[in-house]
PDB file of C-alpha atoms in Angstrom:
ATOM      1  CA  MET A1352     -29.907   2.811  52.523  1.00 50.00           C
ATOM      2  CA  ASP A1353     -26.721   4.177  50.941  1.00 50.00           C
ATOM      3  CA  ASP A1354     -27.727   6.533  48.131  1.00 56.00           C
ATOM      4  CA  GLY A1355     -24.334   5.978  46.493  1.00 56.00           C
ATOM      5  CA  VAL A1356     -24.928   2.261  45.896  1.00 69.00           C
ATOM      6  CA  PRO A1357     -26.927   1.262  42.797  1.00 88.00           C
ATOM      7  CA  LEU A1358     -30.146  -0.457  43.771  1.00 91.00           C
ATOM      8  CA  ARG A1359     -29.334  -3.539  41.713  1.00 92.00           C
ATOM      9  CA  ALA A1360     -25.969  -3.945  43.436  1.00 94.00           C
ATOM     10  CA  LEU A1361     -27.599  -3.458  46.820  1.00 94.00           C
ATOM     11  CA  ALA A1362     -30.287  -6.043  46.036  1.00 96.00           C
ATOM     12  CA  ALA A1363     -27.697  -8.584  44.879  1.00 96.00           C
ATOM     13  CA  GLU A1364     -25.601  -7.939  47.990  1.00 96.00           C
ATOM     14  CA  LEU A1365     -28.576  -8.493  50.291  1.00 96.00           C
ATOM     15  CA  VAL A1366     -29.411 -11.758  48.504  1.00 97.00           C
ATOM     16  CA  GLY A1367     -25.840 -12.893  49.095  1.00 97.00           C
ATOM     17  CA  ILE A1368     -25.959 -11.853  52.748  1.00 96.00           C
ATOM     18  CA  TYR A1369     -29.140 -13.841  53.289  1.00 97.00           C
ATOM     19  CA  ARG A1370     -27.794 -16.888  51.443  1.00 96.00           C
ATOM     20  CA  ASP A1371     -24.568 -16.926  53.467  1.00 97.00           C
ATOM     21  CA  ALA A1372     -26.062 -15.892  56.818  1.00 96.00           C
ATOM     22  CA  PRO A1373     -24.559 -18.096  59.552  1.00 96.00           C
ATOM     23  CA  THR A1374     -27.354 -17.527  62.070  1.00 96.00           C
ATOM     24  CA  LEU A1375     -31.104 -16.942  62.114  1.00 95.00           C
ATOM     25  CA  GLU A1376     -30.445 -13.464  63.436  1.00 95.00           C
ATOM     26  CA  ASP A1377     -28.345 -12.670  60.375  1.00 95.00           C
ATOM     27  CA  GLU A1378     -31.081 -14.042  58.112  1.00 96.00           C
ATOM     28  CA  GLU A1379     -33.639 -11.833  59.827  1.00 96.00           C
ATOM     29  CA  TYR A1380     -31.379  -8.802  59.398  1.00 95.00           C
ATOM     30  CA  ALA A1381     -31.035  -9.453  55.660  1.00 96.00           C
ATOM     31  CA  ALA A1382     -34.771 -10.109  55.230  1.00 97.00           C
ATOM     32  CA  ASP A1383     -35.635  -6.859  57.016  1.00 97.00           C
ATOM     33  CA  ALA A1384     -33.209  -4.962  54.805  1.00 96.00           C
ATOM     34  CA  ILE A1385     -34.781  -6.490  51.663  1.00 96.00           C
ATOM     35  CA  ASP A1386     -38.226  -5.548  52.953  1.00 96.00           C
ATOM     36  CA  ASP A1387     -37.000  -1.959  53.404  1.00 94.00           C
ATOM     37  CA  LEU A1388     -35.585  -1.994  49.882  1.00 94.00           C
ATOM     38  CA  LEU A1389     -38.910  -3.140  48.415  1.00 94.00           C
ATOM     39  CA  ASP A1390     -40.615  -0.255  50.220  1.00 91.00           C
ATOM     40  CA  GLU A1391     -38.251   2.149  48.447  1.00 88.00           C
ATOM     41  CA  LEU A1392     -38.772   0.679  44.988  1.00 87.00           C
ATOM     42  CA  ASP A1393     -41.500   2.166  42.807  1.00 71.00           C
ATOM     43  CA  ASP A1394     -42.406   2.381  39.142  1.00 55.00           C
ATOM     44  CA  ASP A1395     -39.484   4.728  38.503  1.00 54.00           C
ATOM     45  CA  SER A1396     -36.906   2.411  40.048  1.00 63.00           C
ATOM     46  CA  ASP A1397     -34.389   0.258  38.229  1.00 75.00           C
ATOM     47  CA  ASP A1398     -36.193  -2.985  37.342  1.00 90.00           C
ATOM     48  CA  GLU A1399     -32.864  -4.776  37.614  1.00 94.00           C
ATOM     49  CA  ALA A1400     -33.068  -4.490  41.403  1.00 95.00           C
ATOM     50  CA  LEU A1401     -36.241  -6.584  41.335  1.00 96.00           C
ATOM     51  CA  VAL A1402     -34.675  -9.026  38.884  1.00 96.00           C
ATOM     52  CA  ALA A1403     -31.690  -9.434  41.227  1.00 96.00           C
ATOM     53  CA  LEU A1404     -34.065 -10.310  44.057  1.00 97.00           C
ATOM     54  CA  LEU A1405     -35.439 -13.231  42.030  1.00 98.00           C
ATOM     55  CA  ASP A1406     -32.375 -15.170  43.218  1.00 97.00           C
ATOM     56  CA  LEU A1407     -33.370 -14.866  46.884  1.00 97.00           C
ATOM     57  CA  PRO A1408     -33.492 -18.302  48.549  1.00 96.00           C
ATOM     58  CA  GLU A1409     -37.057 -19.113  49.509  1.00 92.00           C
ATOM     59  CA  THR A1410     -37.694 -19.967  53.119  1.00 95.00           C
ATOM     60  CA  GLU A1411     -40.584 -19.369  55.464  1.00 95.00           C
ATOM     61  CA  LEU A1412     -38.991 -16.013  56.256  1.00 95.00           C
ATOM     62  CA  THR A1413     -38.506 -14.876  52.645  1.00 97.00           C
ATOM     63  CA  ALA A1414     -41.601 -16.374  50.978  1.00 97.00           C
ATOM     64  CA  PRO A1415     -43.674 -13.162  51.384  1.00 97.00           C
ATOM     65  CA  LEU A1416     -40.778 -11.100  50.030  1.00 97.00           C
ATOM     66  CA  VAL A1417     -40.407 -13.329  46.974  1.00 97.00           C
ATOM     67  CA  ASP A1418     -44.131 -13.043  46.280  1.00 97.00           C
ATOM     68  CA  ASP A1419     -43.905  -9.245  46.522  1.00 96.00           C
ATOM     69  CA  VAL A1420     -40.980  -9.188  44.073  1.00 96.00           C
ATOM     70  CA  ILE A1421     -42.871 -11.308  41.532  1.00 96.00           C
ATOM     71  CA  SER A1422     -46.016  -9.172  41.844  1.00 95.00           C
ATOM     72  CA  MET A1423     -44.058  -5.928  41.494  1.00 95.00           C
ATOM     73  CA  LEU A1424     -42.377  -7.196  38.330  1.00 95.00           C
ATOM     74  CA  ALA A1425     -45.756  -8.263  36.935  1.00 96.00           C
ATOM     75  CA  ASP A1426     -47.076  -4.737  37.525  1.00 94.00           C
ATOM     76  CA  THR A1427     -44.051  -2.967  36.017  1.00 93.00           C
ATOM     77  CA  GLY A1428     -45.283  -2.846  32.416  1.00 93.00           C
ATOM     78  CA  PRO A1429     -44.437  -4.088  28.906  1.00 96.00           C
ATOM     79  CA  TRP A1430     -40.831  -2.876  28.986  1.00 94.00           C
ATOM     80  CA  VAL A1431     -39.816  -5.550  31.512  1.00 96.00           C
ATOM     81  CA  VAL A1432     -41.079  -8.445  29.349  1.00 97.00           C
ATOM     82  CA  GLU A1433     -37.831  -8.769  27.398  1.00 97.00           C
ATOM     83  CA  ARG A1434     -35.766  -8.929  30.593  1.00 96.00           C
ATOM     84  CA  LEU A1435     -38.077 -11.529  32.122  1.00 97.00           C
ATOM     85  CA  LEU A1436     -38.006 -13.651  28.957  1.00 97.00           C
ATOM     86  CA  ASP A1437     -34.223 -13.509  29.008  1.00 97.00           C
ATOM     87  CA  VAL A1438     -34.163 -14.741  32.623  1.00 97.00           C
ATOM     88  CA  VAL A1439     -36.606 -17.538  31.739  1.00 97.00           C
ATOM     89  CA  LEU A1440     -34.351 -18.703  28.895  1.00 96.00           C
ATOM     90  CA  THR A1441     -30.891 -18.156  30.355  1.00 95.00           C
ATOM     91  CA  GLY A1442     -31.280 -17.769  34.128  1.00 94.00           C
ATOM     92  CA  LEU A1443     -30.732 -20.337  36.823  1.00 95.00           C
ATOM     93  CA  GLU A1444     -33.292 -21.555  39.332  1.00 96.00           C
ATOM     94  CA  PRO A1445     -35.115 -20.243  41.237  1.00 96.00           C
ATOM     95  CA  ALA A1446     -34.925 -17.012  39.199  1.00 97.00           C
ATOM     96  CA  ALA A1447     -36.080 -18.588  35.907  1.00 97.00           C
ATOM     97  CA  SER A1448     -39.276 -20.066  37.381  1.00 97.00           C
ATOM     98  CA  ARG A1449     -40.058 -16.843  39.215  1.00 98.00           C
ATOM     99  CA  ALA A1450     -39.583 -14.763  36.061  1.00 98.00           C
ATOM    100  CA  LEU A1451     -42.064 -17.053  34.318  1.00 97.00           C
ATOM    101  CA  ASP A1452     -44.455 -16.593  37.239  1.00 98.00           C
ATOM    102  CA  ALA A1453     -44.158 -12.802  36.859  1.00 97.00           C
ATOM    103  CA  LEU A1454     -45.037 -13.093  33.163  1.00 97.00           C
ATOM    104  CA  ASP A1455     -48.032 -15.289  34.010  1.00 96.00           C
ATOM    105  CA  ARG A1456     -49.332 -12.674  36.448  1.00 97.00           C
ATOM    106  CA  MET A1457     -48.882  -9.761  34.046  1.00 96.00           C
ATOM    107  CA  ASP A1458     -51.866  -8.032  32.441  1.00 96.00           C
ATOM    108  CA  GLY A1459     -52.569  -9.694  29.102  1.00 95.00           C
ATOM    109  CA  HIS A1460     -52.406  -6.524  27.033  1.00 95.00           C
ATOM    110  CA  ASP A1461     -49.157  -5.385  28.681  1.00 96.00           C
ATOM    111  CA  LYS A1462     -47.751  -8.817  28.032  1.00 96.00           C
ATOM    112  CA  ALA A1463     -48.836  -8.706  24.377  1.00 96.00           C
ATOM    113  CA  ASP A1464     -47.193  -5.301  23.924  1.00 97.00           C
ATOM    114  CA  GLY A1465     -44.002  -6.625  25.482  1.00 97.00           C
ATOM    115  CA  PHE A1466     -43.944  -9.796  23.372  1.00 97.00           C
ATOM    116  CA  TYR A1467     -44.456  -7.763  20.217  1.00 96.00           C
ATOM    117  CA  ASP A1468     -41.668  -5.339  21.152  1.00 96.00           C
ATOM    118  CA  VAL A1469     -39.306  -8.285  21.569  1.00 97.00           C
ATOM    119  CA  LEU A1470     -40.501  -9.907  18.345  1.00 96.00           C
ATOM    120  CA  ALA A1471     -40.091  -6.695  16.346  1.00 95.00           C
ATOM    121  CA  GLY A1472     -36.750  -5.857  17.970  1.00 95.00           C
ATOM    122  CA  ARG A1473     -33.194  -6.819  17.123  1.00 94.00           C
ATOM    123  CA  GLY A1474     -32.545  -9.139  20.042  1.00 93.00           C
ATOM    124  CA  PRO A1475     -31.272 -12.728  19.917  1.00 95.00           C
ATOM    125  CA  GLU A1476     -33.157 -15.086  17.622  1.00 94.00           C
ATOM    126  CA  ASP A1477     -34.121 -17.499  20.402  1.00 95.00           C
ATOM    127  CA  LEU A1478     -35.603 -14.629  22.416  1.00 97.00           C
ATOM    128  CA  ARG A1479     -37.626 -13.382  19.431  1.00 96.00           C
ATOM    129  CA  ARG A1480     -38.796 -16.911  18.620  1.00 96.00           C
ATOM    130  CA  THR A1481     -40.009 -17.398  22.196  1.00 95.00           C
ATOM    131  CA  ALA A1482     -41.831 -14.060  22.043  1.00 96.00           C
ATOM    132  CA  ALA A1483     -43.588 -15.195  18.843  1.00 94.00           C
ATOM    133  CA  ASP A1484     -44.632 -18.483  20.468  1.00 93.00           C
ATOM    134  CA  GLU A1485     -45.971 -16.667  23.521  1.00 94.00           C
ATOM    135  CA  LEU A1486     -47.815 -14.056  21.468  1.00 93.00           C
ATOM    136  CA  VAL A1487     -49.606 -16.754  19.466  1.00 90.00           C
ATOM    137  CA  ALA A1488     -50.403 -18.664  22.668  1.00 88.00           C
ATOM    138  CA  LEU A1489     -51.743 -15.567  24.404  1.00 88.00           C
ATOM    139  CA  GLY A1490     -55.132 -15.704  22.710  1.00 80.00           C
ATOM    140  CA  GLY A1491     -57.581 -12.817  22.583  1.00 81.00           C
ATOM    141  CA  ALA A1492     -55.430 -10.319  24.504  1.00 86.00           C
ATOM    142  CA  GLY A1493     -52.766 -10.631  21.843  1.00 86.00           C
ATOM    143  CA  THR A1494     -55.029 -10.234  18.815  1.00 86.00           C
ATOM    144  CA  ALA A1495     -54.121  -6.655  17.927  1.00 89.00           C
ATOM    145  CA  ARG A1496     -50.394  -7.224  18.356  1.00 92.00           C
ATOM    146  CA  LEU A1497     -50.595 -10.462  16.379  1.00 88.00           C
ATOM    147  CA  GLN A1498     -52.101  -8.490  13.507  1.00 88.00           C
ATOM    148  CA  ASP A1499     -49.240  -5.982  13.796  1.00 91.00           C
ATOM    149  CA  ALA A1500     -46.821  -8.886  13.514  1.00 91.00           C
ATOM    150  CA  PHE A1501     -48.576 -10.112  10.353  1.00 88.00           C
ATOM    151  CA  HIS A1502     -47.832  -6.745   8.745  1.00 89.00           C
ATOM    152  CA  ASP A1503     -44.192  -6.658   9.858  1.00 91.00           C
ATOM    153  CA  PRO A1504     -41.885  -8.460   7.404  1.00 90.00           C
ATOM    154  CA  TRP A1505     -39.240  -8.765  10.152  1.00 92.00           C
ATOM    155  CA  ALA A1506     -41.706 -10.532  12.468  1.00 92.00           C
ATOM    156  CA  SER A1507     -44.065 -12.414  10.149  1.00 91.00           C
ATOM    157  CA  GLU A1508     -41.796 -15.424   9.484  1.00 92.00           C
ATOM    158  CA  LEU A1509     -41.407 -16.158  13.192  1.00 93.00           C
ATOM    159  CA  VAL A1510     -45.154 -15.752  13.703  1.00 90.00           C
ATOM    160  CA  ARG A1511     -45.840 -18.201  10.868  1.00 89.00           C
ATOM    161  CA  ALA A1512     -43.431 -20.715  12.435  1.00 91.00           C
ATOM    162  CA  ALA A1513     -45.168 -20.304  15.796  1.00 89.00           C
ATOM    163  CA  ILE A1514     -48.593 -20.877  14.223  1.00 86.00           C
ATOM    164  CA  GLU A1515     -47.345 -23.967  12.369  1.00 86.00           C
ATOM    165  CA  ALA A1516     -45.980 -25.327  15.658  1.00 86.00           C
ATOM    166  CA  VAL A1517     -49.409 -24.845  17.236  1.00 80.00           C
ATOM    167  CA  ALA A1518     -50.966 -26.677  14.285  1.00 78.00           C
ATOM    168  CA  ALA A1519     -48.485 -29.558  14.613  1.00 80.00           C
ATOM    169  CA  ALA A1520     -49.268 -29.869  18.314  1.00 73.00           C
ATOM    170  CA  GLY A1521     -52.981 -30.094  17.535  1.00 66.00           C
ATOM    171  CA  SER A1522     -53.836 -27.731  20.385  1.00 56.00           C
ATOM    172  CA  THR A1523     -55.891 -25.375  18.223  1.00 52.00           C
ATOM    173  CA  PRO A1524     -58.739 -26.209  15.813  1.00 46.00           C
ATOM    174  CA  ALA A1525     -57.398 -26.670  12.282  1.00 47.00           C
ATOM    175  CA  PRO A1526     -59.809 -24.148  10.673  1.00 47.00           C
ATOM    176  CA  LEU A1527     -58.587 -21.439  13.033  1.00 51.00           C
ATOM    177  CA  VAL A1528     -54.958 -22.258  12.266  1.00 54.00           C
ATOM    178  CA  ASP A1529     -55.776 -22.054   8.560  1.00 56.00           C
ATOM    179  CA  GLU A1530     -57.237 -18.583   9.082  1.00 58.00           C
ATOM    180  CA  TRP A1531     -54.120 -17.467  10.978  1.00 57.00           C
ATOM    181  CA  LEU A1532     -51.867 -18.649   8.167  1.00 59.00           C
ATOM    182  CA  ALA A1533     -54.108 -17.075   5.533  1.00 60.00           C
ATOM    183  CA  ALA A1534     -53.887 -13.759   7.377  1.00 58.00           C
ATOM    184  CA  VAL A1535     -50.081 -13.951   7.474  1.00 57.00           C
ATOM    185  CA  ASP A1536     -49.950 -14.795   3.760  1.00 57.00           C
ATOM    186  CA  ALA A1537     -52.378 -12.006   2.836  1.00 60.00           C
ATOM    187  CA  SER A1538     -50.230  -9.465   4.671  1.00 54.00           C
ATOM    188  CA  ALA A1539     -47.065 -10.812   3.082  1.00 53.00           C
ATOM    189  CA  ALA A1540     -48.642 -10.572  -0.370  1.00 57.00           C
ATOM    190  CA  ALA A1541     -49.776  -7.008   0.212  1.00 56.00           C
ATOM    191  CA  LEU A1542     -46.323  -6.008   1.442  1.00 52.00           C
ATOM    192  CA  ALA A1543     -44.626  -7.737  -1.492  1.00 55.00           C
ATOM    193  CA  ASP A1544     -46.830  -6.070  -4.102  1.00 53.00           C
ATOM    194  CA  GLY A1545     -46.167  -2.552  -2.888  1.00 53.00           C
ATOM    195  CA  PRO A1546     -46.913   0.404  -5.165  1.00 48.00           C
ATOM    196  CA  PRO A1547     -47.170  -0.274  -8.894  1.00 42.00           C
ATOM    197  CA  THR A1548     -44.059   0.198 -11.026  1.00 46.00           C
ATOM    198  CA  PRO A1549     -44.815   2.290 -14.129  1.00 44.00           C
ATOM    199  CA  THR A1550     -43.887   0.556 -17.372  1.00 43.00           C
ATOM    200  CA  ASP A1551     -45.027   3.167 -19.892  1.00 46.00           C
ATOM    201  CA  GLU A1552     -43.685   6.613 -20.599  1.00 47.00           C
ATOM    202  CA  PRO A1553     -45.637   9.342 -18.816  1.00 47.00           C
ATOM    203  CA  PRO A1554     -48.112  11.183 -21.014  1.00 46.00           C
ATOM    204  CA  THR A1555     -46.812  14.263 -22.745  1.00 48.00           C
ATOM    205  CA  PRO A1556     -48.201  17.361 -21.056  1.00 48.00           C
ATOM    206  CA  THR A1557     -50.422  19.598 -23.161  1.00 47.00           C
ATOM    207  CA  ASP A1558     -51.441  23.170 -22.777  1.00 48.00           C
ATOM    208  CA  GLU A1559     -55.089  22.273 -22.498  1.00 50.00           C
ATOM    209  CA  PRO A1560     -56.815  19.387 -20.741  1.00 49.00           C
ATOM    210  CA  PRO A1561     -58.686  16.932 -22.961  1.00 48.00           C
ATOM    211  CA  THR A1562     -62.235  17.844 -23.741  1.00 50.00           C
ATOM    212  CA  PRO A1563     -64.737  15.716 -21.824  1.00 48.00           C
ATOM    213  CA  THR A1564     -66.723  13.387 -24.069  1.00 47.00           C
ATOM    214  CA  ASP A1565     -69.762  13.060 -21.789  1.00 47.00           C
ATOM    215  CA  GLU A1566     -71.776  15.187 -19.429  1.00 46.00           C
ATOM    216  CA  SER A1567     -69.625  14.420 -16.389  1.00 43.00           C
ATOM    217  CA  SER A1568     -67.006  16.993 -15.497  1.00 42.00           C
ATOM    218  CA  PRO A1569     -63.357  15.965 -15.412  1.00 40.00           C
ATOM    219  CA  THR A1570     -61.519  15.983 -12.089  1.00 40.00           C
ATOM    220  CA  ASP A1571     -57.886  16.482 -11.166  1.00 40.00           C
ATOM    221  CA  GLU A1572     -57.595  12.812 -10.231  1.00 38.00           C
ATOM    222  CA  SER A1573     -58.880  11.160 -13.407  1.00 36.00           C
ATOM    223  CA  TRP A1574     -59.152  11.980 -17.114  1.00 32.00           C
ATOM    224  CA  ALA A1575     -60.666   9.754 -19.743  1.00 37.00           C
ATOM    225  CA  ALA A1576     -58.037   7.819 -21.708  1.00 37.00           C
ATOM    226  CA  PRO A1577     -57.514   8.881 -25.333  1.00 38.00           C
ATOM    227  CA  ALA A1578     -59.297   6.744 -27.862  1.00 38.00           C
ATOM    228  CA  GLY A1579     -57.574   3.452 -28.498  1.00 37.00           C
ATOM    229  CA  GLU A1580     -55.485   3.533 -25.306  1.00 37.00           C
ATOM    230  CA  SER A1581     -56.033   1.212 -22.349  1.00 32.00           C
ATOM    231  CA  THR A1582     -56.620   2.490 -18.839  1.00 30.00           C
ATOM    232  CA  VAL A1583     -55.644  -0.835 -17.230  1.00 31.00           C
ATOM    233  CA  GLY A1584     -53.008  -0.372 -14.538  1.00 34.00           C
ATOM    234  CA  SER A1585     -53.571   3.346 -14.170  1.00 33.00           C
ATOM    235  CA  ALA A1586     -56.110   3.246 -11.354  1.00 34.00           C
ATOM    236  CA  ARG A1587     -54.962   0.838  -8.610  1.00 35.00           C
ATOM    237  CA  PRO A1588     -51.821  -1.034  -7.581  1.00 36.00           C
ATOM    238  CA  VAL A1589     -51.650  -4.723  -8.338  1.00 35.00           C
ATOM    239  CA  GLY A1590     -52.433  -6.880  -5.327  1.00 38.00           C
ATOM    240  CA  PRO A1591     -55.247  -7.776  -2.960  1.00 43.00           C
ATOM    241  CA  ASP A1592     -58.060  -5.250  -2.850  1.00 47.00           C
ATOM    242  CA  GLU A1593     -57.819  -3.204   0.354  1.00 47.00           C
ATOM    243  CA  ASP A1594     -61.514  -3.621   1.153  1.00 53.00           C
ATOM    244  CA  VAL A1595     -61.235  -7.385   0.727  1.00 48.00           C
ATOM    245  CA  LEU A1596     -58.172  -7.536   2.982  1.00 46.00           C
ATOM    246  CA  GLU A1597     -59.906  -5.424   5.604  1.00 51.00           C
ATOM    247  CA  ALA A1598     -62.959  -7.685   5.561  1.00 56.00           C
ATOM    248  CA  GLU A1599     -60.748 -10.772   5.866  1.00 54.00           C
ATOM    249  CA  TYR A1600     -58.935  -9.283   8.824  1.00 52.00           C
ATOM    250  CA  ARG A1601     -62.156  -8.325  10.590  1.00 56.00           C
ATOM    251  CA  ALA A1602     -63.486 -11.860  10.188  1.00 61.00           C
ATOM    252  CA  PHE A1603     -60.162 -13.309  11.312  1.00 57.00           C
ATOM    253  CA  LEU A1604     -59.988 -11.131  14.433  1.00 57.00           C
ATOM    254  CA  GLU A1605     -63.556 -11.942  15.458  1.00 64.00           C
ATOM    255  CA  ARG A1606     -62.965 -15.683  15.088  1.00 62.00           C
ATOM    256  CA  PHE A1607     -59.587 -15.479  16.786  1.00 57.00           C
ATOM    257  CA  GLU A1608     -61.083 -13.764  19.842  1.00 59.00           C
ATOM    258  CA  ARG A1609     -63.901 -16.324  20.020  1.00 63.00           C
ATOM    259  CA  GLU A1610     -61.978 -19.527  19.539  1.00 58.00           C
ATOM    260  CA  SER A1611     -58.368 -19.044  20.616  1.00 54.00           C
ATOM    261  CA  GLY A1612     -57.952 -20.717  23.943  1.00 51.00           C
ATOM    262  CA  VAL A1613     -54.404 -22.111  23.773  1.00 45.00           C
TER     263      VAL A1613
END
């Protein structure tokens, strides 16, 4: 192989040579060269070389090579998910179907990480929407990343739309869909509340701390309010109680893992 030629360019050239080969001998030459190229590719190689090989015409001679390309892409890791999704949405056949096959073969957790990265990224809207749909459809392997998406204001709207689409299709039990939507709304409410905004003037500092009125000792975190003054709003931010939210999420995750089978 010529070290001066980028692997992607070399892969695309070999695909073209095979496609335009006038004789069986020329086809065999191109197939052998592609086989040699696959032997050189490893986890540190440019994934675009493998993506370029998705366009290889499938014949009896190239079928094993195509299968190797798809398997290698499936084993690459989460970072190739965005590229594969893009090929699925915008590529021509046979590359689009093969990219989808690579996604289907990918480890569920790697796939979930990749879908979330796309969803939380700044890519095209149709790509992010597809990632949201796929993350919701992934089931148990995507649970943790789905929860991350609930907490992300940039991602939560697309996740809600994906869940509502699942509900409209009737492919998931309605109670489970209701729990998904409740989890999204709970996260959105917690994010919207944020820290409390003080409305009163801060207390005037004094040289001495107030004298405790009972046997308990004062702490740095909390002093008793002066007589006649309310302590409401001084202890916790307004919004859902953190313990309640945590309990809701635990129950949601357990049910999601049990019942999601879309």
